[in-house]
Amino acid sequence: AQTVTQSQPEMSVQEAETVTLSCTYDTSESDYYLFWYKQPPSRQMILVIRQEAYKQQNATENRFSVNFQKAAKSFSLKISDSQLGDAAMYFCAYEKGLQGAQKLVFGQGTRLTINP
Amino acid sequence: NAGVTQTPKFQVLKTGQSMTLQCAQDMNHEYMSWYRQDPGMGLRLIHYSVGAGITDQGEVPNGYNVSRSTTEDFPLRLLSAAPSQTSVYFCATRYSGTGGGGYTFGSGTRLTVV
């Protein structure tokens, strides 16, 4: 079974600084997807960034980027120029690429605090 | 276009009571699922459905029942609530097909069992 581990229950960063959230996963599959979701106090689950395992290039979305190390099974999220609105719970998630897979496996979450 | 609607948003139950959490979607997504979120454990899959009349168990199915009679609705039933079912519940939908995300989440139901 696939597992996703986030070893940092809490992180904090000064506004405008850069922070990196860690995620490791375990799978025997070769075709899969990785995601970072943001959950603000409103409870809404918001997709931040998505990475296809077959792509070597790291995904980026504005101030958000990932460091995808397939051999090490590591998928960290870097947030640059942190803003107060980035404060939230962040979840790393995994999904198989196969037809009919359609199950998200989540990590435990990292609570990010932004200090003004 | 409402997306995924979960009701109620909050609920308090007594141990042994039954209730149904509702999930409705208007995106014609074939795939619907229920997750529960507990502190320190992330979100875990309870049950899912790949289409009307088809359901299957996820990681933590015990104590929950589901059925899927229409494409739009996927209710989650607690037949005899227990304090261990205190959690936040999310419904998530997507198109069918290969992986790659595309999930739409409801806004969650916070359930407390006393």
PDB file of C-alpha atoms in Angstrom:
ATOM      1  CA  ALA A   1       0.000   0.000   0.000  1.00  0.00           C
ATOM      2  CA  GLN A   2       1.108   3.513  -0.692  1.00  0.00           C
ATOM      3  CA  THR A   3       1.994   5.784   2.199  1.00  0.00           C
ATOM      4  CA  VAL A   4       2.699   9.497   2.442  1.00  0.00           C
ATOM      5  CA  THR A   5       4.648  11.009   5.340  1.00  0.00           C
ATOM      6  CA  GLN A   6       4.931  14.630   6.398  1.00  0.00           C
ATOM      7  CA  SER A   7       7.404  14.797   9.245  1.00  0.00           C
ATOM      8  CA  GLN A   8       6.858  18.460  10.160  1.00  0.00           C
ATOM      9  CA  PRO A   9       3.608  18.895  12.120  1.00  0.00           C
ATOM     10  CA  GLU A  10       4.191  22.663  12.332  1.00  0.00           C
ATOM     11  CA  MET A  11       6.328  25.231  10.564  1.00  0.00           C
ATOM     12  CA  SER A  12       6.601  28.981  10.854  1.00  0.00           C
ATOM     13  CA  VAL A  13       8.185  31.610   8.662  1.00  0.00           C
ATOM     14  CA  GLN A  14       8.535  35.374   8.588  1.00  0.00           C
ATOM     15  CA  GLU A  15       6.447  37.211   6.046  1.00  0.00           C
ATOM     16  CA  ALA A  16       8.320  37.644   2.734  1.00  0.00           C
ATOM     17  CA  GLU A  17      10.735  34.820   3.556  1.00  0.00           C
ATOM     18  CA  THR A  18      10.951  31.379   1.949  1.00  0.00           C
ATOM     19  CA  VAL A  19       9.818  28.149   3.578  1.00  0.00           C
ATOM     20  CA  THR A  20      10.053  24.519   2.496  1.00  0.00           C
ATOM     21  CA  LEU A  21       7.597  21.820   3.559  1.00  0.00           C
ATOM     22  CA  SER A  22       8.769  18.222   3.381  1.00  0.00           C
ATOM     23  CA  CYS A  23       6.971  15.127   2.102  1.00  0.00           C
ATOM     24  CA  THR A  24       8.133  11.589   1.459  1.00  0.00           C
ATOM     25  CA  TYR A  25       6.128   8.759  -0.009  1.00  0.00           C
ATOM     26  CA  ASP A  26       6.387   5.064  -0.594  1.00  0.00           C
ATOM     27  CA  THR A  27       5.111   3.272  -3.682  1.00  0.00           C
ATOM     28  CA  SER A  28       6.061   0.486  -6.030  1.00  0.00           C
ATOM     29  CA  GLU A  29       4.189   2.119  -8.909  1.00  0.00           C
ATOM     30  CA  SER A  30       5.966   3.891 -11.749  1.00  0.00           C
ATOM     31  CA  ASP A  31       2.979   5.946 -12.917  1.00  0.00           C
ATOM     32  CA  TYR A  32       1.540   8.282 -10.308  1.00  0.00           C
ATOM     33  CA  TYR A  33       0.789  11.876  -9.391  1.00  0.00           C
ATOM     34  CA  LEU A  34       1.699  13.983  -6.387  1.00  0.00           C
ATOM     35  CA  PHE A  35      -0.138  16.995  -5.057  1.00  0.00           C
ATOM     36  CA  TRP A  36       0.042  19.690  -2.444  1.00  0.00           C
ATOM     37  CA  TYR A  37      -3.286  20.859  -1.027  1.00  0.00           C
ATOM     38  CA  LYS A  38      -3.857  23.930   1.138  1.00  0.00           C
ATOM     39  CA  GLN A  39      -6.549  23.981   3.809  1.00  0.00           C
ATOM     40  CA  PRO A  40      -7.186  27.423   5.329  1.00  0.00           C
ATOM     41  CA  PRO A  41      -9.371  27.868   8.422  1.00  0.00           C
ATOM     42  CA  SER A  42     -12.424  27.806   6.151  1.00  0.00           C
ATOM     43  CA  ARG A  43     -11.760  24.032   5.765  1.00  0.00           C
ATOM     44  CA  GLN A  44     -11.853  24.251   1.989  1.00  0.00           C
ATOM     45  CA  MET A  45      -9.343  21.967   0.241  1.00  0.00           C
ATOM     46  CA  ILE A  46      -7.464  23.979  -2.391  1.00  0.00           C
ATOM     47  CA  LEU A  47      -5.086  22.408  -4.885  1.00  0.00           C
ATOM     48  CA  VAL A  48      -1.765  24.270  -4.802  1.00  0.00           C
ATOM     49  CA  ILE A  49       0.382  22.296  -7.216  1.00  0.00           C
ATOM     50  CA  ARG A  50       0.493  19.009  -9.112  1.00  0.00           C
ATOM     51  CA  GLN A  51       3.408  16.878 -10.319  1.00  0.00           C
ATOM     52  CA  GLU A  52       3.352  13.984 -12.767  1.00  0.00           C
ATOM     53  CA  ALA A  53       5.869  11.282 -11.860  1.00  0.00           C
ATOM     54  CA  TYR A  54       6.942  10.814 -15.481  1.00  0.00           C
ATOM     55  CA  LYS A  55       8.008  14.449 -15.744  1.00  0.00           C
ATOM     56  CA  GLN A  56      11.518  15.257 -14.570  1.00  0.00           C
ATOM     57  CA  GLN A  57      10.872  18.981 -14.550  1.00  0.00           C
ATOM     58  CA  ASN A  58       9.690  20.324 -11.225  1.00  0.00           C
ATOM     59  CA  ALA A  59       6.243  21.923 -11.238  1.00  0.00           C
ATOM     60  CA  THR A  60       5.875  25.631 -10.426  1.00  0.00           C
ATOM     61  CA  GLU A  61       2.850  27.820  -9.824  1.00  0.00           C
ATOM     62  CA  ASN A  62       3.763  31.445  -9.203  1.00  0.00           C
ATOM     63  CA  ARG A  63       5.358  31.562  -5.719  1.00  0.00           C
ATOM     64  CA  PHE A  64       4.940  27.826  -5.204  1.00  0.00           C
ATOM     65  CA  SER A  65       7.380  25.251  -6.527  1.00  0.00           C
ATOM     66  CA  VAL A  66       8.274  21.663  -5.769  1.00  0.00           C
ATOM     67  CA  ASN A  67      11.480  19.686  -5.523  1.00  0.00           C
ATOM     68  CA  PHE A  68      10.560  16.252  -6.870  1.00  0.00           C
ATOM     69  CA  GLN A  69      13.201  13.612  -6.249  1.00  0.00           C
ATOM     70  CA  LYS A  70      11.742  10.413  -7.716  1.00  0.00           C
ATOM     71  CA  ALA A  71      14.555   8.065  -6.708  1.00  0.00           C
ATOM     72  CA  ALA A  72      14.468   9.345  -3.140  1.00  0.00           C
ATOM     73  CA  LYS A  73      10.646   9.426  -3.168  1.00  0.00           C
ATOM     74  CA  SER A  74      10.677  12.964  -1.898  1.00  0.00           C
ATOM     75  CA  PHE A  75       8.312  15.793  -2.847  1.00  0.00           C
ATOM     76  CA  SER A  76       8.888  19.060  -1.004  1.00  0.00           C
ATOM     77  CA  LEU A  77       6.985  22.325  -1.438  1.00  0.00           C
ATOM     78  CA  LYS A  78       8.782  25.652  -1.496  1.00  0.00           C
ATOM     79  CA  ILE A  79       6.822  28.826  -0.849  1.00  0.00           C
ATOM     80  CA  SER A  80       8.683  31.977  -1.813  1.00  0.00           C
ATOM     81  CA  ASP A  81       7.876  35.496  -0.596  1.00  0.00           C
ATOM     82  CA  SER A  82       5.514  34.120   2.044  1.00  0.00           C
ATOM     83  CA  GLN A  83       2.312  36.068   2.542  1.00  0.00           C
ATOM     84  CA  LEU A  84      -0.109  36.172   5.461  1.00  0.00           C
ATOM     85  CA  GLY A  85      -2.696  34.455   3.279  1.00  0.00           C
ATOM     86  CA  ASP A  86      -0.416  31.429   2.964  1.00  0.00           C
ATOM     87  CA  ALA A  87      -1.106  30.517   6.591  1.00  0.00           C
ATOM     88  CA  ALA A  88      -2.935  27.184   6.474  1.00  0.00           C
ATOM     89  CA  MET A  89      -2.674  23.455   6.851  1.00  0.00           C
ATOM     90  CA  TYR A  90      -0.797  21.889   3.927  1.00  0.00           C
ATOM     91  CA  PHE A  91      -1.302  18.306   2.839  1.00  0.00           C
ATOM     92  CA  CYS A  92       0.857  16.258   0.514  1.00  0.00           C
ATOM     93  CA  ALA A  93      -1.112  13.643  -1.442  1.00  0.00           C
ATOM     94  CA  TYR A  94      -0.481  10.768  -3.845  1.00  0.00           C
ATOM     95  CA  GLU A  95      -2.631   9.193  -6.551  1.00  0.00           C
ATOM     96  CA  LYS A  96      -1.954   6.245  -8.833  1.00  0.00           C
ATOM     97  CA  GLY A  97      -1.923   7.015 -12.510  1.00  0.00           C
ATOM     98  CA  LEU A  98      -3.818   3.940 -13.603  1.00  0.00           C
ATOM     99  CA  GLN A  99      -7.394   3.833 -14.838  1.00  0.00           C
ATOM    100  CA  GLY A 100      -9.768   3.218 -11.977  1.00  0.00           C
ATOM    101  CA  ALA A 101      -7.233   4.091  -9.291  1.00  0.00           C
ATOM    102  CA  GLN A 102      -8.867   7.284  -8.152  1.00  0.00           C
ATOM    103  CA  LYS A 103      -7.845   7.252  -4.533  1.00  0.00           C
ATOM    104  CA  LEU A 104      -5.956  10.047  -2.883  1.00  0.00           C
ATOM    105  CA  VAL A 105      -3.549   9.056  -0.125  1.00  0.00           C
ATOM    106  CA  PHE A 106      -2.760  11.978   2.164  1.00  0.00           C
ATOM    107  CA  GLY A 107       0.052  12.796   4.523  1.00  0.00           C
ATOM    108  CA  GLN A 108      -0.568  13.908   8.082  1.00  0.00           C
ATOM    109  CA  GLY A 109      -0.385  17.596   7.270  1.00  0.00           C
ATOM    110  CA  THR A 110       1.865  20.531   8.194  1.00  0.00           C
ATOM    111  CA  ARG A 111       0.434  23.628   9.844  1.00  0.00           C
ATOM    112  CA  LEU A 112       2.155  26.713   8.436  1.00  0.00           C
ATOM    113  CA  THR A 113       2.189  29.953  10.409  1.00  0.00           C
ATOM    114  CA  ILE A 114       3.267  33.238   8.835  1.00  0.00           C
ATOM    115  CA  ASN A 115       4.748  35.772  11.257  1.00  0.00           C
ATOM    116  CA  PRO A 116       4.226  39.426  10.251  1.00  0.00           C
TER     117      PRO A 116
ATOM    118  CA  ASN B   1     -22.991  26.040 -10.618  1.00  0.00           C
ATOM    119  CA  ALA B   2     -22.771  24.827  -6.995  1.00  0.00           C
ATOM    120  CA  GLY B   3     -20.039  22.179  -7.455  1.00  0.00           C
ATOM    121  CA  VAL B   4     -20.081  19.829  -4.452  1.00  0.00           C
ATOM    122  CA  THR B   5     -22.562  20.549  -1.678  1.00  0.00           C
ATOM    123  CA  GLN B   6     -22.321  18.904   1.717  1.00  0.00           C
ATOM    124  CA  THR B   7     -24.998  19.099   4.366  1.00  0.00           C
ATOM    125  CA  PRO B   8     -25.091  19.678   7.237  1.00  0.00           C
ATOM    126  CA  LYS B   9     -21.983  21.750   7.978  1.00  0.00           C
ATOM    127  CA  PHE B  10     -22.061  20.922  11.684  1.00  0.00           C
ATOM    128  CA  GLN B  11     -23.764  18.158  13.655  1.00  0.00           C
ATOM    129  CA  VAL B  12     -23.727  16.873  17.225  1.00  0.00           C
ATOM    130  CA  LEU B  13     -24.930  13.329  17.814  1.00  0.00           C
ATOM    131  CA  LYS B  14     -25.361  11.192  20.883  1.00  0.00           C
ATOM    132  CA  THR B  15     -23.707   7.802  20.984  1.00  0.00           C
ATOM    133  CA  GLY B  16     -25.915   5.250  19.281  1.00  0.00           C
ATOM    134  CA  GLN B  17     -27.852   7.719  17.158  1.00  0.00           C
ATOM    135  CA  SER B  18     -27.955   7.392  13.401  1.00  0.00           C
ATOM    136  CA  MET B  19     -27.628  10.052  10.742  1.00  0.00           C
ATOM    137  CA  THR B  20     -26.875  10.619   7.083  1.00  0.00           C
ATOM    138  CA  LEU B  21     -24.321  13.054   5.724  1.00  0.00           C
ATOM    139  CA  GLN B  22     -25.394  14.331   2.343  1.00  0.00           C
ATOM    140  CA  CYS B  23     -23.187  14.978  -0.683  1.00  0.00           C
ATOM    141  CA  ALA B  24     -24.595  16.328  -3.926  1.00  0.00           C
ATOM    142  CA  GLN B  25     -22.749  17.385  -7.077  1.00  0.00           C
ATOM    143  CA  ASP B  26     -23.871  19.068 -10.268  1.00  0.00           C
ATOM    144  CA  MET B  27     -20.745  18.500 -12.378  1.00  0.00           C
ATOM    145  CA  ASN B  28     -21.771  15.095 -13.756  1.00  0.00           C
ATOM    146  CA  HIS B  29     -18.698  13.541 -12.159  1.00  0.00           C
ATOM    147  CA  GLU B  30     -18.802   9.767 -12.172  1.00  0.00           C
ATOM    148  CA  TYR B  31     -16.480   9.351  -9.220  1.00  0.00           C
ATOM    149  CA  MET B  32     -17.526  10.325  -5.695  1.00  0.00           C
ATOM    150  CA  SER B  33     -15.843   9.594  -2.390  1.00  0.00           C
ATOM    151  CA  TRP B  34     -15.918  10.237   1.337  1.00  0.00           C
ATOM    152  CA  TYR B  35     -12.897  11.091   3.471  1.00  0.00           C
ATOM    153  CA  ARG B  36     -12.566  11.738   7.163  1.00  0.00           C
ATOM    154  CA  GLN B  37     -10.004  14.165   8.590  1.00  0.00           C
ATOM    155  CA  ASP B  38      -8.550  13.639  12.029  1.00  0.00           C
ATOM    156  CA  PRO B  39      -5.760  15.634  13.710  1.00  0.00           C
ATOM    157  CA  GLY B  40      -2.337  14.200  12.964  1.00  0.00           C
ATOM    158  CA  MET B  41      -3.716  11.686  10.471  1.00  0.00           C
ATOM    159  CA  GLY B  42      -4.557  13.682   7.397  1.00  0.00           C
ATOM    160  CA  LEU B  43      -7.545  12.621   5.299  1.00  0.00           C
ATOM    161  CA  ARG B  44      -8.428   8.949   4.997  1.00  0.00           C
ATOM    162  CA  LEU B  45     -10.716   7.361   2.443  1.00  0.00           C
ATOM    163  CA  ILE B  46     -13.912   5.814   3.854  1.00  0.00           C
ATOM    164  CA  HIS B  47     -15.924   4.711   0.787  1.00  0.00           C
ATOM    165  CA  TYR B  48     -16.004   5.595  -2.866  1.00  0.00           C
ATOM    166  CA  SER B  49     -18.140   5.090  -5.947  1.00  0.00           C
ATOM    167  CA  VAL B  50     -17.173   5.015  -9.627  1.00  0.00           C
ATOM    168  CA  GLY B  51     -20.742   5.345 -10.833  1.00  0.00           C
ATOM    169  CA  ALA B  52     -24.401   4.843  -9.970  1.00  0.00           C
ATOM    170  CA  GLY B  53     -24.942   1.450  -8.369  1.00  0.00           C
ATOM    171  CA  ILE B  54     -21.227   0.839  -7.745  1.00  0.00           C
ATOM    172  CA  THR B  55     -19.548   1.391  -4.383  1.00  0.00           C
ATOM    173  CA  ASP B  56     -16.416   0.091  -2.705  1.00  0.00           C
ATOM    174  CA  GLN B  57     -14.584   0.377   0.592  1.00  0.00           C
ATOM    175  CA  GLY B  58     -11.669   2.614   1.282  1.00  0.00           C
ATOM    176  CA  GLU B  59      -9.143   2.551   4.100  1.00  0.00           C
ATOM    177  CA  VAL B  60     -11.509   3.087   7.065  1.00  0.00           C
ATOM    178  CA  PRO B  61     -15.007   1.784   6.131  1.00  0.00           C
ATOM    179  CA  ASN B  62     -16.119   0.285   9.443  1.00  0.00           C
ATOM    180  CA  GLY B  63     -19.192   1.935  10.943  1.00  0.00           C
ATOM    181  CA  TYR B  64     -20.235   3.602   7.686  1.00  0.00           C
ATOM    182  CA  ASN B  65     -22.591   2.643   4.869  1.00  0.00           C
ATOM    183  CA  VAL B  66     -22.999   4.173   1.440  1.00  0.00           C
ATOM    184  CA  SER B  67     -25.159   3.727  -1.629  1.00  0.00           C
ATOM    185  CA  ARG B  68     -25.221   5.461  -5.015  1.00  0.00           C
ATOM    186  CA  SER B  69     -28.599   5.452  -6.713  1.00  0.00           C
ATOM    187  CA  THR B  70     -27.990   8.547  -8.851  1.00  0.00           C
ATOM    188  CA  THR B  71     -24.965  10.232 -10.413  1.00  0.00           C
ATOM    189  CA  GLU B  72     -25.586  13.363  -8.346  1.00  0.00           C
ATOM    190  CA  ASP B  73     -25.847  12.023  -4.793  1.00  0.00           C
ATOM    191  CA  PHE B  74     -23.613   9.952  -2.536  1.00  0.00           C
ATOM    192  CA  PRO B  75     -24.885   9.871   1.055  1.00  0.00           C
ATOM    193  CA  LEU B  76     -22.809   8.549   3.960  1.00  0.00           C
ATOM    194  CA  ARG B  77     -24.741   6.790   6.714  1.00  0.00           C
ATOM    195  CA  LEU B  78     -23.733   6.280  10.302  1.00  0.00           C
ATOM    196  CA  LEU B  79     -26.045   3.579  11.683  1.00  0.00           C
ATOM    197  CA  SER B  80     -24.947   3.767  15.333  1.00  0.00           C
ATOM    198  CA  ALA B  81     -22.647   6.690  16.014  1.00  0.00           C
ATOM    199  CA  ALA B  82     -19.610   6.231  18.255  1.00  0.00           C
ATOM    200  CA  PRO B  83     -17.269   8.845  19.780  1.00  0.00           C
ATOM    201  CA  SER B  84     -14.499   7.485  17.520  1.00  0.00           C
ATOM    202  CA  GLN B  85     -16.476   8.844  14.571  1.00  0.00           C
ATOM    203  CA  THR B  86     -16.015  12.414  15.774  1.00  0.00           C
ATOM    204  CA  SER B  87     -14.250  13.955  12.795  1.00  0.00           C
ATOM    205  CA  VAL B  88     -14.523  16.306   9.846  1.00  0.00           C
ATOM    206  CA  TYR B  89     -15.971  14.590   6.787  1.00  0.00           C
ATOM    207  CA  PHE B  90     -15.266  15.592   3.207  1.00  0.00           C
ATOM    208  CA  CYS B  91     -16.942  14.531   0.018  1.00  0.00           C
ATOM    209  CA  ALA B  92     -14.727  14.655  -3.092  1.00  0.00           C
ATOM    210  CA  THR B  93     -15.681  14.120  -6.714  1.00  0.00           C
ATOM    211  CA  ARG B  94     -13.874  13.907 -10.038  1.00  0.00           C
ATOM    212  CA  TYR B  95     -14.248  12.669 -13.565  1.00  0.00           C
ATOM    213  CA  SER B  96     -13.496   8.996 -14.132  1.00  0.00           C
ATOM    214  CA  GLY B  97     -10.428   7.874 -16.006  1.00  0.00           C
ATOM    215  CA  THR B  98      -6.757   7.738 -15.253  1.00  0.00           C
ATOM    216  CA  GLY B  99      -5.219   9.513 -12.309  1.00  0.00           C
ATOM    217  CA  GLY B 100      -4.100  13.093 -12.329  1.00  0.00           C
ATOM    218  CA  GLY B 101      -6.198  14.879  -9.803  1.00  0.00           C
ATOM    219  CA  GLY B 102      -9.090  17.061 -10.862  1.00  0.00           C
ATOM    220  CA  TYR B 103     -10.823  16.516  -7.536  1.00  0.00           C
ATOM    221  CA  THR B 104     -13.484  18.900  -6.288  1.00  0.00           C
ATOM    222  CA  PHE B 105     -14.020  18.886  -2.531  1.00  0.00           C
ATOM    223  CA  GLY B 106     -17.067  19.868  -0.562  1.00  0.00           C
ATOM    224  CA  SER B 107     -16.702  22.282   2.334  1.00  0.00           C
ATOM    225  CA  GLY B 108     -16.860  19.534   4.944  1.00  0.00           C
ATOM    226  CA  THR B 109     -19.127  18.426   7.774  1.00  0.00           C
ATOM    227  CA  ARG B 110     -17.870  18.667  11.344  1.00  0.00           C
ATOM    228  CA  LEU B 111     -19.429  15.828  13.334  1.00  0.00           C
ATOM    229  CA  THR B 112     -19.174  15.485  17.095  1.00  0.00           C
ATOM    230  CA  VAL B 113     -20.401  12.342  18.825  1.00  0.00           C
ATOM    231  CA  VAL B 114     -20.928  12.698  22.575  1.00  0.00           C
TER     232      VAL B 114
END
